[in-house]
mmCIF file of C-alpha atoms in Angstrom:
data_model
loop_
_atom_site.group_PDB
_atom_site.id
_atom_site.type_symbol
_atom_site.label_atom_id
_atom_site.label_comp_id
_atom_site.label_asym_id
_atom_site.label_seq_id
_atom_site.Cartn_x
_atom_site.Cartn_y
_atom_site.Cartn_z
ATOM 1 C CA GLY A 1 17.046 7.337 4.551
ATOM 2 C CA GLN A 2 16.164 4.591 2.138
ATOM 3 C CA GLN A 3 13.610 5.518 -0.459
ATOM 4 C CA VAL A 4 11.642 3.254 -2.715
ATOM 5 C CA MET A 5 9.882 4.957 -5.589
ATOM 6 C CA GLN A 6 7.107 3.257 -7.505
ATOM 7 C CA ILE A 7 5.454 4.281 -10.773
ATOM 8 C CA PRO A 8 2.881 4.791 -12.046
ATOM 9 C CA GLN A 9 0.632 5.803 -9.155
ATOM 10 C CA TYR A 10 -2.499 4.864 -11.095
ATOM 11 C CA GLN A 11 -3.144 2.697 -14.137
ATOM 12 C CA HIS A 12 -6.401 2.024 -15.926
ATOM 13 C CA VAL A 13 -6.427 -0.780 -18.481
ATOM 14 C CA GLN A 14 -9.006 -2.594 -20.534
ATOM 15 C CA GLU A 15 -9.475 -6.207 -19.587
ATOM 16 C CA GLY A 16 -7.031 -8.265 -21.613
ATOM 17 C CA GLU A 17 -4.365 -5.558 -21.821
ATOM 18 C CA ASP A 18 -1.008 -5.908 -20.134
ATOM 19 C CA PHE A 19 0.119 -3.951 -17.069
ATOM 20 C CA THR A 20 3.512 -3.117 -15.615
ATOM 21 C CA THR A 21 4.543 -1.348 -12.423
ATOM 22 C CA TYR A 22 8.115 -0.278 -11.687
ATOM 23 C CA CYS A 23 10.011 0.099 -8.464
ATOM 24 C CA ASN A 24 13.305 1.945 -7.927
ATOM 25 C CA SER A 25 15.440 2.180 -4.825
ATOM 26 C CA SER A 26 17.990 4.836 -3.933
ATOM 27 C CA THR A 27 20.187 2.133 -2.402
ATOM 28 C CA THR A 28 21.108 -1.469 -3.134
ATOM 29 C CA LEU A 29 18.568 -3.878 -1.711
ATOM 30 C CA SER A 30 19.040 -7.217 -0.009
ATOM 31 C CA ASN A 31 15.726 -8.426 -1.348
ATOM 32 C CA ILE A 32 12.479 -7.072 -2.675
ATOM 33 C CA GLN A 33 8.958 -8.245 -1.981
ATOM 34 C CA TRP A 34 5.703 -7.588 -3.785
ATOM 35 C CA TYR A 35 2.296 -7.299 -2.151
ATOM 36 C CA LYS A 36 -1.250 -6.904 -3.461
ATOM 37 C CA GLN A 37 -3.977 -5.045 -1.616
ATOM 38 C CA ARG A 38 -7.552 -5.420 -2.795
ATOM 39 C CA PRO A 39 -9.884 -2.426 -2.271
ATOM 40 C CA GLY A 40 -10.806 -2.274 1.408
ATOM 41 C CA GLY A 41 -8.428 -5.113 2.248
ATOM 42 C CA HIS A 42 -4.988 -5.622 3.655
ATOM 43 C CA PRO A 43 -1.686 -6.224 1.857
ATOM 44 C CA VAL A 44 -1.088 -9.836 0.880
ATOM 45 C CA PHE A 45 2.354 -11.177 0.034
ATOM 46 C CA LEU A 46 2.907 -12.213 -3.570
ATOM 47 C CA ILE A 47 6.604 -13.007 -3.932
ATOM 48 C CA GLN A 48 10.147 -12.299 -2.804
ATOM 49 C CA LEU A 49 13.160 -11.792 -5.076
ATOM 50 C CA VAL A 50 16.669 -12.124 -3.692
ATOM 51 C CA LYS A 51 19.180 -12.684 -6.484
ATOM 52 C CA SER A 52 20.546 -10.135 -8.913
ATOM 53 C CA GLY A 53 18.724 -10.419 -12.262
ATOM 54 C CA GLU A 54 16.189 -12.864 -10.838
ATOM 55 C CA VAL A 55 12.960 -13.473 -12.757
ATOM 56 C CA LYS A 56 10.020 -15.322 -11.265
ATOM 57 C CA LYS A 57 6.616 -16.129 -12.725
ATOM 58 C CA GLN A 58 3.267 -16.826 -11.125
ATOM 59 C CA LYS A 59 0.770 -17.685 -13.850
ATOM 60 C CA ARG A 60 0.184 -14.339 -15.631
ATOM 61 C CA LEU A 61 2.459 -12.368 -13.280
ATOM 62 C CA THR A 62 6.183 -11.900 -14.003
ATOM 63 C CA PHE A 63 8.496 -10.370 -11.430
ATOM 64 C CA GLN A 64 12.012 -9.110 -12.131
ATOM 65 C CA PHE A 65 14.851 -7.927 -9.912
ATOM 66 C CA GLY A 66 17.463 -5.718 -11.561
ATOM 67 C CA GLU A 67 21.102 -6.645 -11.999
ATOM 68 C CA ALA A 68 22.182 -3.909 -9.600
ATOM 69 C CA LYS A 69 19.453 -4.907 -7.115
ATOM 70 C CA LYS A 70 18.102 -1.372 -7.147
ATOM 71 C CA ASN A 71 15.017 -1.843 -9.282
ATOM 72 C CA SER A 72 12.222 -4.291 -9.842
ATOM 73 C CA SER A 73 9.119 -4.690 -11.935
ATOM 74 C CA LEU A 74 5.848 -6.562 -11.930
ATOM 75 C CA HIS A 75 4.221 -7.357 -15.248
ATOM 76 C CA ILE A 76 0.723 -8.787 -15.609
ATOM 77 C CA THR A 77 -0.179 -10.318 -18.952
ATOM 78 C CA ALA A 78 -3.765 -10.145 -20.182
ATOM 79 C CA THR A 79 -5.289 -8.497 -17.125
ATOM 80 C CA GLN A 80 -8.516 -9.751 -15.623
ATOM 81 C CA THR A 81 -11.014 -7.989 -13.370
ATOM 82 C CA THR A 82 -9.687 -10.071 -10.486
ATOM 83 C CA ASP A 83 -6.342 -8.253 -10.831
ATOM 84 C CA VAL A 84 -7.899 -5.022 -9.536
ATOM 85 C CA GLY A 85 -6.089 -3.624 -6.514
ATOM 86 C CA THR A 86 -2.986 -1.791 -5.422
ATOM 87 C CA TYR A 87 0.402 -3.402 -5.960
ATOM 88 C CA PHE A 88 3.232 -2.508 -3.609
ATOM 89 C CA CYS A 89 6.904 -3.256 -3.789
ATOM 90 C CA ALA A 90 8.844 -3.358 -0.533
ATOM 91 C CA GLY A 91 12.604 -3.351 -0.282
ATOM 92 C CA SER A 92 14.924 -4.527 2.444
ATOM 93 C CA LEU A 93 18.465 -3.316 3.005
ATOM 94 C CA SER A 94 21.359 -5.616 3.725
ATOM 95 C CA GLY A 95 22.717 -5.811 7.226
ATOM 96 C CA SER A 96 21.007 -5.191 10.509
ATOM 97 C CA ALA A 97 17.571 -3.684 11.100
ATOM 98 C CA ARG A 98 16.295 -5.139 7.853
ATOM 99 C CA GLN A 99 13.000 -3.338 7.828
ATOM 100 C CA LEU A 100 10.873 -3.247 4.733
ATOM 101 C CA THR A 101 10.456 0.111 3.020
ATOM 102 C CA PHE A 102 7.314 0.171 0.926
ATOM 103 C CA GLY A 103 6.815 1.973 -2.336
ATOM 104 C CA SER A 104 3.747 4.187 -2.639
ATOM 105 C CA GLY A 105 1.950 1.561 -4.705
ATOM 106 C CA THR A 106 0.304 1.384 -8.118
ATOM 107 C CA GLN A 107 -3.480 1.297 -8.110
ATOM 108 C CA LEU A 108 -4.707 -0.868 -10.979
ATOM 109 C CA THR A 109 -8.198 -0.533 -12.394
ATOM 110 C CA VAL A 110 -9.331 -3.082 -14.964
ATOM 111 C CA LEU A 111 -12.229 -2.005 -17.144
ATOM 112 C CA PRO A 112 -14.458 -4.859 -18.400
ATOM 113 C CA ASN B 1 -5.365 -20.381 12.893
ATOM 114 C CA ALA B 2 -6.635 -16.813 12.927
ATOM 115 C CA GLY B 3 -3.333 -15.374 11.649
ATOM 116 C CA VAL B 4 -3.026 -11.693 12.584
ATOM 117 C CA THR B 5 -5.986 -10.008 14.240
ATOM 118 C CA GLN B 6 -6.481 -6.355 15.145
ATOM 119 C CA THR B 7 -8.911 -4.614 17.466
ATOM 120 C CA PRO B 8 -10.797 -2.403 17.080
ATOM 121 C CA LYS B 9 -11.701 -2.278 13.382
ATOM 122 C CA PHE B 10 -12.897 1.318 13.510
ATOM 123 C CA ARG B 11 -12.502 4.137 16.002
ATOM 124 C CA VAL B 12 -13.307 7.825 16.139
ATOM 125 C CA LEU B 13 -11.404 9.976 18.628
ATOM 126 C CA LYS B 14 -11.438 13.599 19.580
ATOM 127 C CA THR B 15 -8.203 15.556 19.560
ATOM 128 C CA GLY B 16 -6.288 14.932 22.761
ATOM 129 C CA GLN B 17 -7.900 11.592 23.588
ATOM 130 C CA SER B 18 -5.830 8.464 24.015
ATOM 131 C CA MET B 19 -6.310 4.918 22.813
ATOM 132 C CA THR B 20 -4.557 1.596 22.360
ATOM 133 C CA LEU B 21 -4.678 -0.602 19.294
ATOM 134 C CA LEU B 22 -4.163 -4.299 19.879
ATOM 135 C CA CYS B 23 -2.509 -6.719 17.496
ATOM 136 C CA ALA B 24 -2.372 -10.453 18.112
ATOM 137 C CA GLN B 25 -0.765 -13.246 16.079
ATOM 138 C CA ASP B 26 -0.970 -16.987 16.560
ATOM 139 C CA MET B 27 1.868 -18.002 14.232
ATOM 140 C CA ASN B 28 4.652 -17.815 16.838
ATOM 141 C CA HIS B 29 6.370 -15.078 14.828
ATOM 142 C CA GLU B 30 9.265 -13.259 16.448
ATOM 143 C CA TYR B 31 8.882 -10.037 14.513
ATOM 144 C CA MET B 32 5.953 -7.675 14.615
ATOM 145 C CA TYR B 33 5.349 -4.297 12.992
ATOM 146 C CA TRP B 34 2.955 -1.371 13.063
ATOM 147 C CA TYR B 35 2.350 0.583 9.850
ATOM 148 C CA ARG B 36 0.139 3.465 8.921
ATOM 149 C CA GLN B 37 -1.344 3.819 5.454
ATOM 150 C CA ASP B 38 -2.311 7.178 4.031
ATOM 151 C CA PRO B 39 -3.581 7.854 0.488
ATOM 152 C CA GLY B 40 -0.765 8.005 -2.048
ATOM 153 C CA MET B 41 1.931 7.273 0.551
ATOM 154 C CA GLY B 42 2.005 3.530 0.779
ATOM 155 C CA LEU B 43 2.749 1.920 4.129
ATOM 156 C CA ARG B 44 5.040 3.671 6.558
ATOM 157 C CA LEU B 45 6.615 1.854 9.478
ATOM 158 C CA ILE B 46 5.802 3.341 12.877
ATOM 159 C CA HIS B 47 7.467 0.911 15.310
ATOM 160 C CA TYR B 48 8.568 -2.673 15.214
ATOM 161 C CA SER B 49 9.644 -5.440 17.557
ATOM 162 C CA VAL B 50 12.192 -8.199 17.068
ATOM 163 C CA GLY B 51 11.011 -10.229 20.023
ATOM 164 C CA GLU B 52 9.173 -10.236 23.319
ATOM 165 C CA GLY B 53 10.164 -7.276 25.462
ATOM 166 C CA THR B 54 11.879 -5.383 22.625
ATOM 167 C CA THR B 55 10.704 -2.457 20.517
ATOM 168 C CA ALA B 56 12.350 -0.073 18.058
ATOM 169 C CA LYS B 57 11.421 3.057 16.150
ATOM 170 C CA GLY B 58 10.521 2.980 12.498
ATOM 171 C CA GLU B 59 10.173 5.753 9.960
ATOM 172 C CA VAL B 60 7.357 7.736 11.625
ATOM 173 C CA PRO B 61 7.384 7.019 15.403
ATOM 174 C CA ASP B 62 6.471 10.454 16.791
ATOM 175 C CA GLY B 63 3.209 10.542 18.741
ATOM 176 C CA TYR B 64 3.079 6.756 19.172
ATOM 177 C CA ASN B 65 4.290 4.285 21.760
ATOM 178 C CA VAL B 66 4.371 0.496 21.637
ATOM 179 C CA SER B 67 4.778 -2.448 23.950
ATOM 180 C CA ARG B 68 5.476 -6.162 23.412
ATOM 181 C CA LEU B 69 4.931 -7.766 26.801
ATOM 182 C CA LYS B 70 3.910 -11.092 25.277
ATOM 183 C CA LYS B 71 5.304 -12.631 22.103
ATOM 184 C CA GLN B 72 1.900 -12.902 20.484
ATOM 185 C CA ASN B 73 0.745 -9.338 21.208
ATOM 186 C CA PHE B 74 1.947 -5.949 19.994
ATOM 187 C CA LEU B 75 0.185 -2.835 21.288
ATOM 188 C CA LEU B 76 0.207 0.595 19.666
ATOM 189 C CA GLY B 77 -0.686 3.560 21.861
ATOM 190 C CA LEU B 78 -1.649 7.110 21.049
ATOM 191 C CA GLU B 79 -1.287 9.230 24.173
ATOM 192 C CA SER B 80 -2.806 12.441 22.793
ATOM 193 C CA ALA B 81 -4.417 11.938 19.417
ATOM 194 C CA ALA B 82 -4.061 14.578 16.706
ATOM 195 C CA PRO B 83 -5.965 14.954 13.402
ATOM 196 C CA SER B 84 -2.696 14.127 11.578
ATOM 197 C CA GLN B 85 -2.973 10.628 13.029
ATOM 198 C CA THR B 86 -6.143 9.947 11.073
ATOM 199 C CA SER B 87 -5.136 6.911 9.044
ATOM 200 C CA VAL B 88 -5.526 3.201 8.531
ATOM 201 C CA TYR B 89 -3.232 1.235 10.832
ATOM 202 C CA PHE B 90 -1.952 -2.197 9.915
ATOM 203 C CA CYS B 91 -0.150 -4.659 12.094
ATOM 204 C CA ALA B 92 2.057 -7.323 10.553
ATOM 205 C CA SER B 93 4.244 -10.179 11.694
ATOM 206 C CA SER B 94 7.004 -12.295 10.193
ATOM 207 C CA PHE B 95 9.534 -14.989 11.007
ATOM 208 C CA ILE B 96 12.642 -13.129 9.886
ATOM 209 C CA GLN B 97 12.768 -9.356 9.850
ATOM 210 C CA GLY B 98 12.909 -8.183 6.228
ATOM 211 C CA GLY B 99 13.750 -11.635 4.996
ATOM 212 C CA SER B 100 10.464 -13.345 4.762
ATOM 213 C CA GLU B 101 6.932 -12.447 4.001
ATOM 214 C CA GLN B 102 4.954 -10.268 6.328
ATOM 215 C CA PHE B 103 1.453 -11.301 7.301
ATOM 216 C CA PHE B 104 -0.891 -8.373 7.746
ATOM 217 C CA GLY B 105 -3.914 -7.935 9.939
ATOM 218 C CA PRO B 106 -7.201 -6.534 8.584
ATOM 219 C CA GLY B 107 -6.426 -2.983 9.718
ATOM 220 C CA THR B 108 -7.909 -0.358 12.030
ATOM 221 C CA ARG B 109 -9.475 2.749 10.527
ATOM 222 C CA LEU B 110 -8.895 5.635 12.927
ATOM 223 C CA THR B 111 -10.403 9.095 12.590
ATOM 224 C CA VAL B 112 -9.302 11.921 14.858
ATOM 225 C CA LEU B 113 -11.634 14.901 14.919
#
Protein backbone atom coordinates (compact mmCIF):
# COMPACT_ATOMS: atom_id res chain seq x y z
CA GLY A 1 0.00 0.00 0.00
CA GLN A 2 0.94 3.64 -0.18
CA GLN A 3 3.51 4.74 2.32
CA VAL A 4 4.45 8.24 3.33
CA MET A 5 7.65 8.55 5.30
CA GLN A 6 8.47 11.67 7.27
CA ILE A 7 11.75 12.70 8.90
CA PRO A 8 12.95 13.60 11.40
CA GLN A 9 10.63 12.20 14.06
CA TYR A 10 11.78 14.79 16.60
CA GLN A 11 13.55 18.13 16.32
CA HIS A 12 14.66 20.46 19.07
CA VAL A 13 15.76 23.95 18.04
CA GLN A 14 16.66 27.16 19.78
CA GLU A 15 14.23 29.97 19.20
CA GLY A 16 15.33 31.84 16.10
CA GLU A 17 16.85 28.80 14.37
CA ASP A 18 15.39 27.35 11.21
CA PHE A 19 13.55 24.03 10.97
CA THR A 20 12.81 21.66 8.12
CA THR A 21 10.76 18.47 7.92
CA TYR A 22 10.79 16.15 4.91
CA CYS A 23 8.17 13.87 3.47
CA ASN A 24 8.69 11.06 0.95
CA SER A 25 6.13 8.88 -0.77
CA SER A 26 6.63 5.46 -2.31
CA THR A 27 4.23 6.43 -5.10
CA THR A 28 3.41 9.52 -7.13
CA LEU A 29 0.93 11.74 -5.34
CA SER A 30 -2.01 13.71 -6.67
CA ASN A 31 -1.53 16.33 -4.00
CA ILE A 32 0.03 16.74 -0.60
CA GLN A 33 -1.32 18.53 2.44
CA TRP A 34 0.38 19.74 5.59
CA TYR A 35 -1.19 19.84 9.04
CA LYS A 36 -0.07 21.15 12.42
CA GLN A 37 -1.11 19.62 15.72
CA ARG A 38 -0.44 21.54 18.91
CA PRO A 39 0.22 19.49 22.07
CA GLY A 40 -3.09 18.07 23.28
CA GLY A 41 -4.91 19.40 20.22
CA HIS A 42 -6.17 18.17 16.91
CA PRO A 43 -4.60 18.44 13.45
CA VAL A 44 -5.23 21.74 11.71
CA PHE A 45 -4.82 22.19 7.97
CA LEU A 46 -1.98 24.44 6.85
CA ILE A 47 -1.76 24.13 3.07
CA GLN A 48 -2.24 21.96 0.01
CA LEU A 49 0.21 21.57 -2.87
CA VAL A 50 -0.95 20.19 -6.20
CA LYS A 51 1.49 21.08 -8.97
CA SER A 52 4.86 19.53 -9.68
CA GLY A 53 7.64 21.77 -8.29
CA GLU A 54 5.14 24.02 -6.52
CA VAL A 55 6.40 26.34 -3.78
CA LYS A 56 4.07 28.18 -1.44
CA LYS A 57 4.82 30.54 1.43
CA GLN A 58 2.87 31.48 4.52
CA LYS A 59 4.79 34.14 6.42
CA ARG A 60 7.80 32.23 7.86
CA LEU A 61 6.67 28.85 6.48
CA THR A 62 7.76 27.62 3.03
CA PHE A 63 6.25 24.51 1.50
CA GLN A 64 7.65 22.66 -1.51
CA PHE A 65 6.34 19.83 -3.67
CA GLY A 66 8.94 17.86 -5.61
CA GLU A 67 9.17 17.71 -9.38
CA ALA A 68 8.25 14.03 -9.39
CA LYS A 69 5.41 14.66 -6.91
CA LYS A 70 6.87 12.08 -4.55
CA ASN A 71 8.39 14.34 -1.93
CA SER A 72 7.67 17.52 -0.07
CA SER A 73 9.18 19.70 2.60
CA LEU A 74 8.16 22.30 5.13
CA HIS A 75 10.71 24.89 6.18
CA ILE A 76 10.19 27.33 9.04
CA THR A 77 12.49 30.34 9.17
CA ALA A 78 13.44 31.82 12.54
CA THR A 79 11.30 29.58 14.72
CA GLN A 80 9.20 31.00 17.52
CA THR A 81 7.76 29.31 20.60
CA THR A 82 4.36 29.44 18.93
CA ASP A 83 5.66 27.01 16.28
CA VAL A 84 5.78 24.19 18.84
CA GLY A 85 3.78 21.15 17.78
CA THR A 86 3.78 18.17 15.48
CA TYR A 87 3.79 18.73 11.73
CA PHE A 88 2.24 16.10 9.49
CA CYS A 89 2.32 15.69 5.76
CA ALA A 90 -0.54 13.79 4.14
CA GLY A 91 -0.52 12.52 0.59
CA SER A 92 -3.33 11.64 -1.76
CA LEU A 93 -3.09 9.28 -4.71
CA SER A 94 -4.54 10.04 -8.10
CA GLY A 95 -7.69 8.30 -9.18
CA SER A 96 -10.49 6.89 -7.11
CA ALA A 97 -10.60 6.42 -3.35
CA ARG A 98 -8.38 9.43 -2.83
CA GLN A 99 -7.79 8.92 0.85
CA LEU A 100 -5.10 10.82 2.66
CA THR A 101 -2.15 8.82 3.94
CA PHE A 102 -0.44 10.63 6.78
CA GLY A 103 3.24 10.65 7.55
CA SER A 104 4.27 9.83 11.12
CA GLY A 105 4.89 13.50 11.86
CA THR A 106 7.78 15.61 13.11
CA GLN A 107 7.49 16.85 16.68
CA LEU A 108 9.07 20.29 16.96
CA THR A 109 10.26 21.68 20.27
CA VAL A 110 11.41 25.30 20.37
CA LEU A 111 13.65 26.20 23.28
CA PRO A 112 13.42 29.85 24.43
CA ASN B 1 -20.85 26.89 13.49
CA ALA B 2 -19.43 24.24 15.78
CA GLY B 3 -17.45 22.54 12.99
CA VAL B 4 -16.70 18.92 13.89
CA THR B 5 -17.66 17.69 17.34
CA GLN B 6 -16.93 14.35 18.99
CA THR B 7 -18.44 12.62 22.01
CA PRO B 8 -17.26 11.49 24.44
CA LYS B 9 -13.93 13.24 25.05
CA PHE B 10 -12.58 10.49 27.29
CA ARG B 11 -13.59 6.91 27.96
CA VAL B 12 -12.18 3.96 29.86
CA LEU B 13 -13.38 0.48 28.90
CA LYS B 14 -12.69 -2.99 30.11
CA THR B 15 -11.62 -5.64 27.63
CA GLY B 16 -14.65 -7.07 25.87
CA GLN B 17 -16.93 -4.09 26.45
CA SER B 18 -18.53 -2.24 23.56
CA MET B 19 -19.00 1.43 22.85
CA THR B 20 -19.90 3.91 20.14
CA LEU B 21 -18.09 7.13 19.35
CA LEU B 22 -20.17 9.87 17.78
CA CYS B 23 -18.95 12.43 15.29
CA ALA B 24 -21.10 15.30 14.07
CA GLN B 25 -20.37 18.05 11.54
CA ASP B 26 -22.42 21.09 10.63
CA MET B 27 -20.57 22.08 7.45
CA ASN B 28 -22.66 19.95 5.06
CA HIS B 29 -19.57 17.95 4.11
CA GLU B 30 -20.06 14.83 2.04
CA TYR B 31 -16.96 13.03 3.23
CA MET B 32 -16.22 11.88 6.74
CA TYR B 33 -13.35 9.88 8.22
CA TRP B 34 -12.31 8.10 11.39
CA TYR B 35 -8.62 8.00 12.31
CA ARG B 36 -6.69 6.62 15.21
CA GLN B 37 -3.51 8.25 16.46
CA ASP B 38 -0.85 6.30 18.29
CA PRO B 39 2.55 7.63 19.43
CA GLY B 40 5.09 7.72 16.61
CA MET B 41 2.60 6.40 14.02
CA GLY B 42 0.80 9.47 12.83
CA LEU B 43 -2.86 9.18 11.89
CA ARG B 44 -4.15 5.95 10.44
CA LEU B 45 -7.46 5.76 8.62
CA ILE B 46 -9.94 3.30 10.10
CA HIS B 47 -13.07 3.81 7.97
CA TYR B 48 -14.45 6.56 5.83
CA SER B 49 -17.68 7.59 4.14
CA VAL B 50 -18.26 9.36 0.85
CA GLY B 51 -21.87 10.19 1.58
CA GLU B 52 -24.96 9.35 3.58
CA GLY B 53 -25.55 5.61 3.70
CA THR B 54 -22.07 4.69 2.43
CA THR B 55 -19.00 3.46 4.27
CA ALA B 56 -15.65 1.98 3.25
CA LYS B 57 -12.65 0.42 4.93
CA GLY B 58 -9.45 2.32 5.48
CA GLU B 59 -6.00 1.15 6.46
CA VAL B 60 -6.83 -0.38 9.87
CA PRO B 61 -10.54 -1.40 9.91
CA ASP B 62 -10.37 -4.63 11.93
CA GLY B 63 -12.30 -4.53 15.21
CA TYR B 64 -14.32 -1.46 14.21
CA ASN B 65 -17.64 -0.83 12.51
CA VAL B 66 -19.15 2.42 11.27
CA SER B 67 -22.47 3.81 10.17
CA ARG B 68 -23.53 6.98 8.33
CA LEU B 69 -27.31 7.06 8.62
CA LYS B 70 -27.43 10.86 8.46
CA LYS B 71 -25.14 13.09 6.43
CA GLN B 72 -24.01 15.06 9.45
CA ASN B 73 -23.21 12.08 11.69
CA PHE B 74 -20.59 9.34 11.48
CA LEU B 75 -20.53 6.68 14.20
CA LEU B 76 -17.60 4.45 15.10
CA GLY B 77 -18.36 1.27 17.02
CA LEU B 78 -16.17 -1.11 18.95
CA GLU B 79 -18.05 -4.36 19.49
CA SER B 80 -15.52 -6.03 21.81
CA ALA B 81 -12.80 -3.67 22.92
CA ALA B 82 -9.20 -4.87 23.18
CA PRO B 83 -6.19 -3.19 24.85
CA SER B 84 -4.69 -2.71 21.35
CA GLN B 85 -7.52 -0.27 20.66
CA THR B 86 -6.25 2.12 23.31
CA SER B 87 -5.66 5.26 21.28
CA VAL B 88 -6.81 8.75 20.48
CA TYR B 89 -9.58 8.74 17.88
CA PHE B 90 -10.15 11.65 15.55
CA CYS B 91 -13.05 12.26 13.26
CA ALA B 92 -12.66 14.51 10.23
CA SER B 93 -14.78 15.78 7.38
CA SER B 94 -14.15 17.37 4.00
CA PHE B 95 -15.88 18.54 0.84
CA ILE B 96 -13.87 16.48 -1.63
CA GLN B 97 -12.21 13.25 -0.61
CA GLY B 98 -8.44 13.75 -0.66
CA GLY B 99 -8.75 16.96 -2.61
CA SER B 100 -9.49 19.52 -0.03
CA GLU B 101 -8.64 20.17 3.54
CA GLN B 102 -9.93 17.93 6.26
CA PHE B 103 -11.48 19.47 9.35
CA PHE B 104 -10.77 17.51 12.50
CA GLY B 105 -12.76 17.13 15.67
CA PRO B 106 -11.15 17.52 19.11
CA GLY B 107 -10.59 13.78 19.54
CA THR B 108 -11.65 11.02 21.93
CA ARG B 109 -9.06 9.50 24.25
CA LEU B 110 -9.95 5.84 24.76
CA THR B 111 -8.26 3.50 27.22
CA VAL B 112 -9.02 -0.21 27.21
CA LEU B 113 -7.94 -2.05 30.33
